[in-house]
Coordinates of C-alpha atoms and ligand atoms in Angstrom, one line a residue:
Chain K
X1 CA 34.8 51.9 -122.0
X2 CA 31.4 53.7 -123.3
X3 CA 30.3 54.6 -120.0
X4 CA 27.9 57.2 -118.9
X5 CA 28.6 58.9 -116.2
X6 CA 25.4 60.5 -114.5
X7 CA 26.3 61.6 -110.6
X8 CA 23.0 63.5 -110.8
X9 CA 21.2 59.7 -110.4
X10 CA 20.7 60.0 -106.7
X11 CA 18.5 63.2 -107.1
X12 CA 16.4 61.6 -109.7
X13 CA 13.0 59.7 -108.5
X14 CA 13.4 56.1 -108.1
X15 CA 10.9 54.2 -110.0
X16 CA 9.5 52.3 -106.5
X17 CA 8.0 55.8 -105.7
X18 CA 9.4 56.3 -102.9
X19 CA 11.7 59.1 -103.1
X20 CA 15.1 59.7 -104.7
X21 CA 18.0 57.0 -105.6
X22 CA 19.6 58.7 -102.6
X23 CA 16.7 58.1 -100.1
X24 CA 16.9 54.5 -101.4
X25 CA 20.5 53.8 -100.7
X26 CA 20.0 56.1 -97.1
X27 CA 17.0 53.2 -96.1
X28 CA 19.1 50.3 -97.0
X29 CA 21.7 52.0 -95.0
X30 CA 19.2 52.3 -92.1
X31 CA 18.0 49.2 -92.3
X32 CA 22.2 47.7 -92.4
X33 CA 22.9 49.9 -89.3
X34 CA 19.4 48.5 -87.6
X35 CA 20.2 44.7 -88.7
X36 CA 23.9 45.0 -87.3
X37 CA 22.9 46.4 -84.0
X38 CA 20.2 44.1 -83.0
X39 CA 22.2 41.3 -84.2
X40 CA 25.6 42.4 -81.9
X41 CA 23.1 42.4 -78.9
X42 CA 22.0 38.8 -79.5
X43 CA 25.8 38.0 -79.9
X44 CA 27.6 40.1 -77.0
X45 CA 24.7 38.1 -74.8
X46 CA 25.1 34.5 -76.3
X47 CA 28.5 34.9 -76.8
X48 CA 29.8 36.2 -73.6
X49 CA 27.4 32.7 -71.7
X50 CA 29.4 30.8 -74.4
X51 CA 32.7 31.9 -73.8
X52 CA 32.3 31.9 -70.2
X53 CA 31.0 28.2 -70.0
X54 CA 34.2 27.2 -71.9
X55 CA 35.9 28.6 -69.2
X56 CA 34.5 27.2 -66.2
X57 CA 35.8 23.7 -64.3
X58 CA 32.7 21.5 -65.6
X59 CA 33.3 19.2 -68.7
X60 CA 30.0 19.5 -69.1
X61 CA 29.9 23.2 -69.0
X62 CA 33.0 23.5 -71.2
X63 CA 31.6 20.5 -74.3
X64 CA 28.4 23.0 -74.6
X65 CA 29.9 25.5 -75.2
X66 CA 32.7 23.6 -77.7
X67 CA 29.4 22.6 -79.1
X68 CA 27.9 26.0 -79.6
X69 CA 31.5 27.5 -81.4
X70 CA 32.5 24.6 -83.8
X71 CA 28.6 24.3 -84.7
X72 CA 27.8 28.1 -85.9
X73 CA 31.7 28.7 -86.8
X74 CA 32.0 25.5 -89.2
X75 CA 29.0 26.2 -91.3
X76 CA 28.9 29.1 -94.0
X77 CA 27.1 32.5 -93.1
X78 CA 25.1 32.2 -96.4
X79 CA 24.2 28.3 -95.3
X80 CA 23.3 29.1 -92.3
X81 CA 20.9 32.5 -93.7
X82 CA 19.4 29.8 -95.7
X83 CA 18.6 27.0 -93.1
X84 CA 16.8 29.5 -91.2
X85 CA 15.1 30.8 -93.3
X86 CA 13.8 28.1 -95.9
X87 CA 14.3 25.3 -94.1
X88 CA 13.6 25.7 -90.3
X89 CA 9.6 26.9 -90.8
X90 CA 9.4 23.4 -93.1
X91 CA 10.9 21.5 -90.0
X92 CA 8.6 22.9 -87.5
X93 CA 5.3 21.9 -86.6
X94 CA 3.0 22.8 -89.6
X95 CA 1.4 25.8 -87.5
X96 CA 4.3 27.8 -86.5
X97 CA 6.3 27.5 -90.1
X98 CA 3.4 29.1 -91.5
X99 CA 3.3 32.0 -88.9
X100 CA 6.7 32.5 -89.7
X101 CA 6.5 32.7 -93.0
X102 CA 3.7 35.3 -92.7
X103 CA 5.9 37.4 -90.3
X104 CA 6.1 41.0 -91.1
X105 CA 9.7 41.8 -91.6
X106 CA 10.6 37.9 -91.6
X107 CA 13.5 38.7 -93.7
X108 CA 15.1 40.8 -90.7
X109 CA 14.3 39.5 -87.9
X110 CA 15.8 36.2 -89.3
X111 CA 18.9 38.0 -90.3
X112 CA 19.3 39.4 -86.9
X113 CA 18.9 36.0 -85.5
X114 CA 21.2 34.0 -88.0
X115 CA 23.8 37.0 -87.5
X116 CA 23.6 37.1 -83.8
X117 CA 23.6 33.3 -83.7
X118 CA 26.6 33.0 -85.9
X119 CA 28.7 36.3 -84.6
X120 CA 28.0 35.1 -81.5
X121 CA 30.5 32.0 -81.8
X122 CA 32.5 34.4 -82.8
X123 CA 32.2 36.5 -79.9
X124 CA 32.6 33.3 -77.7
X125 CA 36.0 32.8 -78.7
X126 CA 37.1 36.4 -78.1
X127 CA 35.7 36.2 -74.8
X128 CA 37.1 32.6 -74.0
X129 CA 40.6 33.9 -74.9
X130 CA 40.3 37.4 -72.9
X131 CA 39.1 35.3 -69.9
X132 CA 42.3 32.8 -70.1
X133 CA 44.7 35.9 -70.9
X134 CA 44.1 36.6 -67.3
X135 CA 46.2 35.5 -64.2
X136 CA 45.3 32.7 -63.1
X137 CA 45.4 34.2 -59.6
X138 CA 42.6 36.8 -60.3
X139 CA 40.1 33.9 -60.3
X140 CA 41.8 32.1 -57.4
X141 CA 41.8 35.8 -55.3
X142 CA 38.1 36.7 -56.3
X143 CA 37.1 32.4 -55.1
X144 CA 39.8 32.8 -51.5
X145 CA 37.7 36.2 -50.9
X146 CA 34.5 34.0 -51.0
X147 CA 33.0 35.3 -53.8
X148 CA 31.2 32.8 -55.6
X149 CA 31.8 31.6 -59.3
X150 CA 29.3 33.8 -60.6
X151 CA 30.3 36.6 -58.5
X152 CA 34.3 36.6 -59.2
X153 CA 33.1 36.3 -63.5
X154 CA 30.7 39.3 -62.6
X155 CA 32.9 41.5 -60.6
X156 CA 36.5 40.3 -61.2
X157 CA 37.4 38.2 -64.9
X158 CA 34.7 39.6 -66.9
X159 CA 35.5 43.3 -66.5
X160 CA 39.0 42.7 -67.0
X161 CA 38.5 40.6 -70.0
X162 CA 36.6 42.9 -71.7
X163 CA 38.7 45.5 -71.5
X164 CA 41.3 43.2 -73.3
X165 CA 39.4 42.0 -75.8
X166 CA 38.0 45.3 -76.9
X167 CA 39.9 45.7 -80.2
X168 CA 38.8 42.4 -81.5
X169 CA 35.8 42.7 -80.8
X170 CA 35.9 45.8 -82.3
X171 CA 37.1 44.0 -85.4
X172 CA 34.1 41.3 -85.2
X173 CA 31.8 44.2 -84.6
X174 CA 32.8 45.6 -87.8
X175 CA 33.0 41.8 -90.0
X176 CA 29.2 41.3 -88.1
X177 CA 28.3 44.9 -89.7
X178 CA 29.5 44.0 -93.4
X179 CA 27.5 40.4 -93.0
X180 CA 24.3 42.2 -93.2
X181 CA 24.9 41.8 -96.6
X182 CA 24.9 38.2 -96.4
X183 CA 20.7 38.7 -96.0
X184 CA 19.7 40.4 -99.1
X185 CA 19.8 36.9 -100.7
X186 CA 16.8 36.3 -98.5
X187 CA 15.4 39.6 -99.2
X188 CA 16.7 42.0 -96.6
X189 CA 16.6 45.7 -98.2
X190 CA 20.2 46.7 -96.7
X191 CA 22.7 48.7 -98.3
X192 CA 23.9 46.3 -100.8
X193 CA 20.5 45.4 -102.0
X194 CA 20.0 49.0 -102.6
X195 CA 22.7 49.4 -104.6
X196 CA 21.9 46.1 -106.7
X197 CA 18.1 47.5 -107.0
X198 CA 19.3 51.0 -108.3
X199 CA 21.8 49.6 -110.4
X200 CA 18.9 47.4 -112.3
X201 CA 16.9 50.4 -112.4
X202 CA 19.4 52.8 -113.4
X203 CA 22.1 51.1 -114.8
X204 CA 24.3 53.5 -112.8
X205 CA 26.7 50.5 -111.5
X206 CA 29.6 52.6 -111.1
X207 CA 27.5 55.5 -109.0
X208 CA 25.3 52.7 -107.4
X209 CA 28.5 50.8 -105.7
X210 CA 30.6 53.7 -105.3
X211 CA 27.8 55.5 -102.8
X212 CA 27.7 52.1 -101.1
X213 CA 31.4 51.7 -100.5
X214 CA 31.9 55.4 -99.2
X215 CA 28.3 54.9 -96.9
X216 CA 30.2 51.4 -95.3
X217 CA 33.6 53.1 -94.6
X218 CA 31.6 55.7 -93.0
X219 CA 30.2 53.5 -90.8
X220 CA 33.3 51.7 -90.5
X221 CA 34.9 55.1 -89.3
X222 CA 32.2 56.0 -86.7
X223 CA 32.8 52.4 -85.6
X224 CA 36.4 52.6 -84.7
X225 CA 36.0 55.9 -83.5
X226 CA 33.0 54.3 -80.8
X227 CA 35.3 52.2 -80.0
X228 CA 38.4 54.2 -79.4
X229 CA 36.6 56.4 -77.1
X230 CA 35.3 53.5 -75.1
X231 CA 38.8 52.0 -74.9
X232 CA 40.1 55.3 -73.5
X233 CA 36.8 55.9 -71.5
X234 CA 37.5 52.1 -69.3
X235 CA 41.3 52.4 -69.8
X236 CA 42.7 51.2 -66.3
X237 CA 44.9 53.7 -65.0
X238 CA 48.4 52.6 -64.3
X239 CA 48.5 49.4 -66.7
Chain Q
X1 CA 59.6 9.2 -43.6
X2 CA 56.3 9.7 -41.7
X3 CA 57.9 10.4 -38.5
X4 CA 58.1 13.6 -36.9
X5 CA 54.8 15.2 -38.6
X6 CA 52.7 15.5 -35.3
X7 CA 53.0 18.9 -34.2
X8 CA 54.8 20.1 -30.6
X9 CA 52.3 19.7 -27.4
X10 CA 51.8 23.1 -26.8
X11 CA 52.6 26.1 -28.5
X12 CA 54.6 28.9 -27.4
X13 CA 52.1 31.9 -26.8
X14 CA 52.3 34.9 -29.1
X15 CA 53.3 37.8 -27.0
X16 CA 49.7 39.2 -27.7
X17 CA 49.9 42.9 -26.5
X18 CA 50.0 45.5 -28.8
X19 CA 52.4 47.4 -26.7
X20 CA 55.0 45.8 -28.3
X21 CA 54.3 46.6 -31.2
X22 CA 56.3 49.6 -33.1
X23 CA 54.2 52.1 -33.5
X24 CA 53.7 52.9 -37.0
X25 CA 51.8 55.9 -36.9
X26 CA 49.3 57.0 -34.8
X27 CA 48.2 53.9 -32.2
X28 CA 44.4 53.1 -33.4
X29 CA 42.8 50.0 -33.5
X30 CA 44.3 46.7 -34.1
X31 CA 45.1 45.1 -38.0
X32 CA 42.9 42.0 -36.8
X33 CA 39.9 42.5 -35.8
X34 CA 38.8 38.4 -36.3
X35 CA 35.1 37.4 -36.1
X36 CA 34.4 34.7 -33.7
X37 CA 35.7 31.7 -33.5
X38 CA 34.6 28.2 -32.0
X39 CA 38.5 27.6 -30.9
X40 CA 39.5 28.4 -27.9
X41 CA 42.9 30.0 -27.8
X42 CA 45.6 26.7 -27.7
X43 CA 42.8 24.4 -29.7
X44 CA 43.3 23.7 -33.6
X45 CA 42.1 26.4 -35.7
X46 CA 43.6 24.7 -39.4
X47 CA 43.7 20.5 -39.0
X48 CA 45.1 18.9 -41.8
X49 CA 44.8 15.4 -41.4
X50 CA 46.3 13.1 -43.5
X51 CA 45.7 14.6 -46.5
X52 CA 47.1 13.1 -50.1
X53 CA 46.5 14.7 -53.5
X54 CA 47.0 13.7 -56.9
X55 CA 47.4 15.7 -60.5
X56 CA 46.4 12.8 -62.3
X57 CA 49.3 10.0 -61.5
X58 CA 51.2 12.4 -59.9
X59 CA 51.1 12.7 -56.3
X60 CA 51.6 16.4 -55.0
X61 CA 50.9 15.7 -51.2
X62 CA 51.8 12.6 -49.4
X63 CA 49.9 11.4 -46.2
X64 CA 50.6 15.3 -44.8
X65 CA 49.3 15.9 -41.0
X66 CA 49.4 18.8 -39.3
X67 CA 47.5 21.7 -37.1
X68 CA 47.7 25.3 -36.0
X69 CA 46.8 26.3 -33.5
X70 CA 44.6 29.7 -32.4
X71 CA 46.9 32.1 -32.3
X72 CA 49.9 30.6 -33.6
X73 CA 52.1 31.1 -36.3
X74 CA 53.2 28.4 -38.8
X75 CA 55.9 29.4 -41.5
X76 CA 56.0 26.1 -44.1
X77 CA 59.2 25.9 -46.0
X78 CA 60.8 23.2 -48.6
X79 CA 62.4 23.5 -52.3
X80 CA 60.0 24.7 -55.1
X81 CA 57.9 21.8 -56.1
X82 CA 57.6 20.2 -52.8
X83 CA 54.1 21.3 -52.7
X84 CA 54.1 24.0 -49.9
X85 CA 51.4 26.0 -52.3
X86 CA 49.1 22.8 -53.2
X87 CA 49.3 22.4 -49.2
X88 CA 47.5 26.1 -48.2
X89 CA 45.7 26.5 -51.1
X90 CA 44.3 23.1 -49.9
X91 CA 42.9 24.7 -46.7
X92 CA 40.6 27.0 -48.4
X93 CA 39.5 24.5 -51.1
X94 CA 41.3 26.6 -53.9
X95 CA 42.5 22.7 -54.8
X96 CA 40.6 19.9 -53.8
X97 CA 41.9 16.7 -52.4
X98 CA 41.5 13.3 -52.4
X99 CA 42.5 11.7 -49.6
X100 CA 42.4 12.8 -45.7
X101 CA 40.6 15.5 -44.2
X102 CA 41.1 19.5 -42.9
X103 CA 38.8 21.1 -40.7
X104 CA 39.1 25.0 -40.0
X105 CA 37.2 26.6 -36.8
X106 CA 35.4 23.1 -36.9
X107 CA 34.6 23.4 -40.6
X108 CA 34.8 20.1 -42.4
X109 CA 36.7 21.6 -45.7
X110 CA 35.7 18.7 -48.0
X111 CA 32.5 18.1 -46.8
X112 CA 30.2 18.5 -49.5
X113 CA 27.6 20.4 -47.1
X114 CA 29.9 23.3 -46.5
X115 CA 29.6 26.6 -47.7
X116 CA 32.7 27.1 -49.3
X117 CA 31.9 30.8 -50.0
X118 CA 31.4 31.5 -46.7
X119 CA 34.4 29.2 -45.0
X120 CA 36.4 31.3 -47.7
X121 CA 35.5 34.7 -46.1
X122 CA 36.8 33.8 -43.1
X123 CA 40.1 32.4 -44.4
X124 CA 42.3 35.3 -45.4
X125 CA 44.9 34.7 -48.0
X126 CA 47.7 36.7 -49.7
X127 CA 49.5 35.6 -52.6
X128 CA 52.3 35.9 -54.2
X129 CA 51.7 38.0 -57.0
X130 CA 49.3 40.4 -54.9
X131 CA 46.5 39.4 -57.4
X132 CA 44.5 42.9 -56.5
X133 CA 42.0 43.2 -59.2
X134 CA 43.4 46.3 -62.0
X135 CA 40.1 47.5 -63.0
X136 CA 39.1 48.4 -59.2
X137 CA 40.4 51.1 -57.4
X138 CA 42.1 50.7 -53.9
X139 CA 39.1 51.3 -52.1
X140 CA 36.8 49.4 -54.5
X141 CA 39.1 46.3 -54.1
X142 CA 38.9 46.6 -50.2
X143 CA 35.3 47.2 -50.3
X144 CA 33.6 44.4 -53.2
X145 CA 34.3 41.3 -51.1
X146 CA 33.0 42.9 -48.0
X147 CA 29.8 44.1 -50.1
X148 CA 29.2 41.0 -52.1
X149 CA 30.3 38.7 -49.6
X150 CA 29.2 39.3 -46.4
X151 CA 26.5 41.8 -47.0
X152 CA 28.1 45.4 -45.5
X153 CA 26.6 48.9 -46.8
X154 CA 29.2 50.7 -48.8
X155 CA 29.7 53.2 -46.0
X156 CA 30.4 50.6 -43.4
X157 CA 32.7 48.8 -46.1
X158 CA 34.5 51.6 -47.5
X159 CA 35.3 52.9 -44.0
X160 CA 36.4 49.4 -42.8
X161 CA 38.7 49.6 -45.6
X162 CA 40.3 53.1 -45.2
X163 CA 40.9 52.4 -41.7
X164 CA 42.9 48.8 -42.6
X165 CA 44.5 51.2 -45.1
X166 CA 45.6 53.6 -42.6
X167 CA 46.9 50.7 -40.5
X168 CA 49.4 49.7 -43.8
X169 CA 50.5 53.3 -44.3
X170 CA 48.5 53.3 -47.1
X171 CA 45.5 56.0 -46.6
X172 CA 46.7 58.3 -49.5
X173 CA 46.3 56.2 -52.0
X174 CA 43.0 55.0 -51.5
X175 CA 41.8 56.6 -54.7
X176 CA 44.3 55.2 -57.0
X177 CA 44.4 52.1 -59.3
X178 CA 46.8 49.0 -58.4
X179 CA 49.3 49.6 -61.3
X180 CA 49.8 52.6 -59.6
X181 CA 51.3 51.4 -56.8
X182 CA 54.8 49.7 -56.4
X183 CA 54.9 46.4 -55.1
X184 CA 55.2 46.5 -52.0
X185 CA 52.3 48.8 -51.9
X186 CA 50.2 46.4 -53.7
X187 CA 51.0 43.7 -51.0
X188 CA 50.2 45.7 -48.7
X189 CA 46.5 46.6 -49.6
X190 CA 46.4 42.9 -50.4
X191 CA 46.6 42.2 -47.1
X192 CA 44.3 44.7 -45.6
X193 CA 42.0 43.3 -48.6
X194 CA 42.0 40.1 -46.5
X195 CA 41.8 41.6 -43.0
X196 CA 38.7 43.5 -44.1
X197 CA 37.2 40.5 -44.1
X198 CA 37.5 40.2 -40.4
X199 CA 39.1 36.2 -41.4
X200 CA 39.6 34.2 -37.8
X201 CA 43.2 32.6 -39.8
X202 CA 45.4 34.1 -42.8
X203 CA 46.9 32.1 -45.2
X204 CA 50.1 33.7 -47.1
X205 CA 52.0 32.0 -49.6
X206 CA 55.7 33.7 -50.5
X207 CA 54.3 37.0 -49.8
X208 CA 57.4 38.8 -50.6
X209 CA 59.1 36.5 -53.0
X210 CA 58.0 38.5 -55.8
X211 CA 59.1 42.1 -54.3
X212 CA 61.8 44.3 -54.8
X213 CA 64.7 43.4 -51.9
X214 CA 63.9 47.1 -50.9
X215 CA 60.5 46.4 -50.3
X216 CA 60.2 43.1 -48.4
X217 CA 60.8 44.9 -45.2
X218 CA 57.5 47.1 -45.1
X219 CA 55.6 44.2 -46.1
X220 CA 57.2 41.8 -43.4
X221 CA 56.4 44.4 -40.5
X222 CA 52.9 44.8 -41.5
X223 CA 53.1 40.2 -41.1
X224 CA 54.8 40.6 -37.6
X225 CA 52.4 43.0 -36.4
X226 CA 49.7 40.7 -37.7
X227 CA 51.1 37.9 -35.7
X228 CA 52.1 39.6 -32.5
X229 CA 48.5 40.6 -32.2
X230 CA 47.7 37.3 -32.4
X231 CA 46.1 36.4 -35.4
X232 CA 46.3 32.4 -36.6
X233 CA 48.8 32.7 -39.7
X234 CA 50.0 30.1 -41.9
X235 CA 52.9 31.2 -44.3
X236 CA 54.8 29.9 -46.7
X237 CA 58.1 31.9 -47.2
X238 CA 61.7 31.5 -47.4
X239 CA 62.4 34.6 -45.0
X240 CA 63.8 32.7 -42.2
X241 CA 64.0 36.3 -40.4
X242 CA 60.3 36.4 -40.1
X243 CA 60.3 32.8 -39.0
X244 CA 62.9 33.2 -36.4
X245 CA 61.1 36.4 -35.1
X246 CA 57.2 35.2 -35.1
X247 CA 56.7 32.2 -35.9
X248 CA 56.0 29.3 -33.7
X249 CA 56.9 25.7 -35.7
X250 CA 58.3 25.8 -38.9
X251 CA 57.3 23.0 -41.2
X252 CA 60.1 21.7 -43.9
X253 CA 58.2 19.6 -46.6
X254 CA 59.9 17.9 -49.6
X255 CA 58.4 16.4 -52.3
X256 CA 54.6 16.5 -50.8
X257 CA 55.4 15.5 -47.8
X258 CA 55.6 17.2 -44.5
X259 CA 59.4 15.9 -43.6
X260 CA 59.4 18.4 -40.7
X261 CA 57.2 19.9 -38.3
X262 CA 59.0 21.7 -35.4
X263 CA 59.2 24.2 -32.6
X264 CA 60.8 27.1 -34.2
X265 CA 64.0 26.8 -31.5
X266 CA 64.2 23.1 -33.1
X267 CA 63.8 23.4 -36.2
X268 CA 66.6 26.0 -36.2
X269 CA 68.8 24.5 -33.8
X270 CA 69.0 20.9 -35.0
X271 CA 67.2 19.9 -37.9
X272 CA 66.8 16.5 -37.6
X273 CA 66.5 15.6 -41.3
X274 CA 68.9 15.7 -43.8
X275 CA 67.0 17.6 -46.1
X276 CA 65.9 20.4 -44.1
X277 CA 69.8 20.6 -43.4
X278 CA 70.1 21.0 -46.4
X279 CA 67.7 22.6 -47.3
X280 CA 68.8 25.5 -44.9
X281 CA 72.1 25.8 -45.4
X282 CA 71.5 26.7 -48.9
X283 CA 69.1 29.1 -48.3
X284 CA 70.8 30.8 -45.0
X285 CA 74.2 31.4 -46.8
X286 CA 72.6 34.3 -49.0
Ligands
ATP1 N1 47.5 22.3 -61.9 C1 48.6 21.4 -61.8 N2 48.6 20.3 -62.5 C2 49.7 19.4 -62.4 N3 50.7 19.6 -61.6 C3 50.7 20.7 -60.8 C4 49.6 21.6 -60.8 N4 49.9 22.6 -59.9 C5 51.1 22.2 -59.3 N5 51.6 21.1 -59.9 C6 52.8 20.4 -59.5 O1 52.7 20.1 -58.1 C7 53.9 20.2 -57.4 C8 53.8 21.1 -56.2 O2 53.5 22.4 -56.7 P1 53.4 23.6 -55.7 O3 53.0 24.8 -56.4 O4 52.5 23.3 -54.5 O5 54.9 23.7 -55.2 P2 55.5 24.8 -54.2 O6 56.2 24.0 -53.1 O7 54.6 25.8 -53.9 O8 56.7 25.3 -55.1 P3 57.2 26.8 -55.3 O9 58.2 27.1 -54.3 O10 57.9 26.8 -56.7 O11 56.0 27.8 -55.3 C9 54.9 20.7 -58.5 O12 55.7 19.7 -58.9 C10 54.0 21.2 -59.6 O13 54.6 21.1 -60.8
MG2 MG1 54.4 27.9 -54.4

């Protein structure tokens, strides 16, 4: 292979005039970190109403929240990138599609919304199965002390099933993180997208992806290590 | 079949004062400390009244009738299956019911008006697998309830609870987590959990079948100083000590129905069903 191997690159100037290749691949990196963030608030919130509802006595209760899951689960990530942001400002009112598509920043704050959408169901089922991993007695004590269904969630099942689902979530913290991706096809400037630019500009493809991949398995590794400190910080002593 | 489910005229009165009571400790005040009541002592506190209940085509409870009185204590009894948990758990609208009604203190259960929360509070119950909540230290889990439920400071609450944890022997461990105790521990503070709540009756179902033989004792004292000071308890168990020594009817059921309901001297003397013959002969010749 007649390669050219140039590790220098990242100190050179960048041709958007910005700064250096590195400074480049360190704002995608920013803006992957930022995206992955909001988007895990969005889906900690919906997906912890979602995978309570499938857990409470109401058919009703439970088919929305079925709903919710098989709907944002079932369809692809990149689909579901697409649908909101190509097709959802043509299939709303004429007004607000065009103040979408003038949004500042539209490509992000759709991928936060897709992502948070979509991890969300995911979040759901995690949730849903912590809940049901617990006695059924907990929920039956919490209801018999008089608590109410919202109270015995707040103060009884929720707590508990949190702390059991921690690692998976971990786990669908870190596949929600790597998604971001997903959004440089509608024009999100995260790490990947970075790397792609300074490969076209560079033609450094091997330094280009190489900086990426080491820059995600840091994150990775200040992920699990988050998360291994908050396992040991709520561990319950005596279990 | 539906005969002998109307309870005994009158029931024998619990020997109320706490001077009969071993003294566990250092005498302070009593383990019940119930709210107030619209029963009278001798009037039904629990009325269960004709009650049927079905998991889909299958019928758990058959036409059962029954009441406790204030004061008194009720062991219910029967193989497992007969529906002896379905039964209590009915009294506190854990299950719901289809058929017949129970009133507690007065309390319609079923009536959609109700505050169930709030009947709840006043309706102690211990169960069989302690259910304190693992996340929550001893104190916490003697305090939330009392906090959330019926509105107490944290001071007022916390105190309340250390002083029902005193009561169980338990004072030292007020700091510690659940899975730190043994079971019989655990029980224990599950029961003071309940009394915290100052409930006017306590439900218990197999209390100790899930202990250690070694530790069903300290549990069953803490239940026969609960009843000899008077409290309204109904309690499912298969320790036919504790019945002999506190209770005042025992009810046999089999197969959702209440086949028995009788004085405690009855019911142990001459069984007049078959079944509860049975039933006892097999379980006494442990
Ligand atoms: N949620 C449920 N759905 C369907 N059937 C149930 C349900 N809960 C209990 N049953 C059935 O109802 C019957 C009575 O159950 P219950 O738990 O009241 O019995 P029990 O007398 O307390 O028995 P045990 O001594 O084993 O605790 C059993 O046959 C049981 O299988
Ligand atoms: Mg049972």
């Amino acid at each position: 292979m007649n390669y050219n191997w140039n590790w220098g690159i990242f100190f050179d100037l960048s041709p958007e005039g910005t700064g250096t290749y590195a400074d480049m691949l360190l704002s995608g990196l920013m803006w992957t970190i930022v995206t992955a963030l909001c988007a895990w608030v969005i889906a900690f919130a919906i997906g912890s109403v979602v995978g309570v509802l499938r857990t409470l006595p109401s058919r009703a209760a439970q088919a929305v929240g079925n709903a919710y899951v098989e709907l944002f689960r079932n369809v692809p990530l990149l689909v579901q990138m697409f649908l909101w942001f190509f097709v959802l400002p043509e299939v709303l009112p004429e007004s607000w599609g065009t103040w979408l598509k003038q949004l500042p920043n539209a490509p992000f704050y759709t991928a936060v919304v897709c992502l948070g959408f979509f991890t969300a169901s995911r979040v759901a089922e995690q949730v849903r199965a912590g809940i049901q991993a617990l006695p059924r007695g907990q929920r039956m004590a919490g209801t018999a002390l008089g608590l109410t269904t919202a109270q015995t969630y707040r103060y009884v099942l929720l707590p508990n099933a949190y702390r059991i689902i921690l690692p998976p979530m971990t786990s669908e913290f870190l596949n929600n993180l790597k998604n971001t991706s997903v959004a440089l096809t509608i024009g999100l400037l995260e790490l990947t997208a970075r790397a792609r630019s300074m490969q076209e500009f560079s033609f450094q493809v091997f330094e280009a992806f190489t900086a990426a991949t080491i820059l995600y398995i840091l994150i990775n590794l200040v992920v699990v290590t988050v998360s291994g400190m908050l396992e040991r910080r709520f561990a319950v002593p005596g279990r | 079949m539906t005969s002998s489910a109307m309870p005994p005229a009158a029931p024998a009165p619990n020997p109320a004062s706490s001077l009969e009571v071993p003294p566990t400790g250092p005498v302070t005040a009593p383990l019940a400390t119930p709210a107030a009541t619209q029963a009278a002592p001798g009037t039904p506190m629990i009325a269960i009244d004709n009650v049927s209940k079905w998991y889909g085509d299958f019928q758990v409870l058959t036409n059962c009738t029954t009441a406790t009185r204030k004061g008194e204590v009720v062991v219910v009894c029967g193989p497992s299956g007969s529906g002896k948990s379905t039964l209590i758990k009915c009294v506190n609208a854990l299950e719901p019911f289809q058929k017949g009604q129970i009133t507690v203190d007065g309390t319609q259960v079923a009536n959609r008006k109700t505050n169930l929360p709030k009947l709840r509070s006043r309706v102690g119950m211990v169960f069989q697998h302690f259910e304190l909540f693992p996340h929550l230290t001893i104190t916490d889990n003697l305090s939330l309830a009392q906090r959330k439920v019926l509105g107490r400071g944290k001071d007022e609450a916390v105190a309340k609870g250390l002083a029902l944890l005193e009561r169980v022997g338990l004072k030292a461990h007020a700091h510690k987590f659940p899975g730190q105790l043994s079971g019989g521990q655990q029980q224990r503070v599950a029961i003071a959990r309940a009394l915290a709540m100052n409930p006017i009756v306590m439900l218990f179902d197999e209390p100790t079948s899930a202990l250690d033989p070694e530790m069903v004792g300290e549990v069953l004292d803490v239940m026969v100083e609960l009843a000899r000071e008077g409290m309204t308890m109904m309690v499912v168990t298969h320790e036919m000590g504790f019945a002999r020594k506190v209770a005042n009817r025992v009810i046999f059921m089999d197969k959702g129905e209440i086949v028995e309901d009788a004085h405690k001297e009855d019911f142990f003397g001459s069984p007049r069903s078959e079944r509860a013959q049975q039933f006892l002969s097999r379980i006494l010749s442990h």
